[in-house]
Amino acid sequence: MSKKVLRRVVAGAGSVALAGGMVATVGAGLAAAAPIASPQSWGSHGVAFTRTIDKTSPNVGDTVRVTTTTATSGVDTAYIYRIQDFHPACLTYVGNSARVDGTVENAANVEVNADTNGLGYALLKNDSPGWYIGLNKSRSFSFDYTVGPGCAGGTDLMTTLTAKYYSVAKAWSGTDALANKGPTLSVAKVASTTALAAVQNVQVRQASTLSATVTGGRSGDPVDFYDAGTKIGSGVLDGSGKASFQWTPTVKGAHSLQAKFPDTGYATGSQSAVQNVNATQANVNSTVAVGAVAGAQVGKASTLAATVTPAGAGGTVTFKDGAATIASAPVGADGKASYNWTPATAGDHAITAEFSGRDGVNASTGGPVTVAVADQPAESTPSTTTLNGLSGAQVGKATTVSAKVSPANAGGTVTFKDGDTVIGTGQVGADGTASTNWTPATSGQRTLTAEFSGNGTVTSSSDQVSVSVAPGTGGGTPGTPGTGGGTGSLSNLLGGFGSSK
């Protein structure tokens, strides 16, 4: 008996010297994992080992238990001094989970290394007296691990062990580096999802940011962006799971955008829904030049003129006297807009012109231009202007708007407005009547104005009425000038009044 004890002591001393090289040896053997089912059994120097993993296809976040059972055959005996359980470094040992025969082992007898040559291990030690195995006496050693996100999905990951022991029957002591004994485990890939953020205000030759959010991906993973199935660029995921790409469309019109996350070693591929966007022509900047005004006089109409560059019909120019709005006039195909302005006070007036912009052209402001307005001449003749009655019209149908100027032979023009917006200009005839065609675009209460320009010694005057516009068959949009409307007419004139300036 004393001889056996001596052998055990010698074995313990010799195997300590071997332990330093075991990790590298086992690590090299684990480099190329092939599938090995659970459980696995083998024998070495009279000791039988059976190794089991309770979950060989875990998901990230699962806890797996690795159990190794040792036994001898017949009446042979042996002593186990150390069990070193190797696992992929992406598994993390669960504290206080090491068990011998189902009983939690003293933490002082457990050594944990998180990563050695790509492997981690948990080591159970009992150098003296060792764990006895023999007739009707086997031993089990188990360790729990948490599966981390660093585990490559769909890949066979090797586990194995080394054992330091003394076999009485074989008269052998030492450490077996049992490389590639298994079993292996294969972690399921994380299911990913990909979403493409809304892409808005897309313009030709202007950069737009395409942004995708991926769940299940890892920082640094690629995300590809497509337009109608053609790859247009890529980005990489940051720590928050987002990737972006600066896309500059070169073609006007419809584009079908999509983000795709390719399959990786850790996550399954996914793709976003297709997002259809329309790339418009990028707007160009505009300028407005305000024309000079000469001979302006109180009570006499002077033409305010503005020229928009680039030229083209569309939009309006709003003329202002300081902060006060004078009127808004449409821009013609030649880029020009004008309005007959009758100043009410003498002195210097700062006139500006504000262009509203149009499709493809940005808004702009011109001026101010200083206009010197003289006092009204003493020999001037006052005038009156009266808007004539209107009836039987609805939205969308042309209606004649007319005004009567007195004295009848005054000449000049009458400018008709809906609110501040010019709707037309009529020449004053020999009978003092001027008219224009108005097609109301919206239903509801409208304010019409007729402004006589004045002419020669005859001063200007104006009249204003409030009218109710009935909806047309298309409905109309109440209260918004220049929008909506079907066919119909202007009706229910509420009244008017004349005034002279």
PDB file of C-alpha atoms in Angstrom, residues 44 106 120 123 155 205 219 256 274 288 306 321 356 397 404 420 426 475:
ATOM      1  CA  SER A  44      -6.412   5.728 -21.668  1.00  0.00           C
ATOM      2  CA  ASN A 106     -14.719  24.558  -3.377  1.00  0.00           C
ATOM      3  CA  GLY A 120     -10.673  28.856 -22.521  1.00  0.00           C
ATOM      4  CA  LEU A 123      -9.457  23.387 -14.165  1.00  0.00           C
ATOM      5  CA  THR A 155     -19.621  26.053 -37.133  1.00  0.00           C
ATOM      6  CA  ARG A 205     -26.781  65.225 -58.330  1.00  0.00           C
ATOM      7  CA  SER A 219     -20.044  46.197 -35.296  1.00  0.00           C
ATOM      8  CA  SER A 256     -36.328  51.410 -55.888  1.00  0.00           C
ATOM      9  CA  VAL A 274     -38.097  48.047 -51.090  1.00  0.00           C
ATOM     10  CA  VAL A 288     -34.994  89.328 -58.844  1.00  0.00           C
ATOM     11  CA  ALA A 306     -39.588  92.987 -61.538  1.00  0.00           C
ATOM     12  CA  ASP A 321     -43.459  99.116 -49.644  1.00  0.00           C
ATOM     13  CA  SER A 356     -42.177  82.880 -54.475  1.00  0.00           C
ATOM     14  CA  LYS A 397     -66.060  78.630 -64.191  1.00  0.00           C
ATOM     15  CA  LYS A 404     -67.299 101.459 -63.599  1.00  0.00           C
ATOM     16  CA  ASP A 420     -53.427  90.685 -52.653  1.00  0.00           C
ATOM     17  CA  GLY A 426     -58.782  95.851 -67.953  1.00  0.00           C
ATOM     18  CA  GLY A 475     -65.568  70.492 -54.368  1.00  0.00           C
TER      19      GLY A 475
END
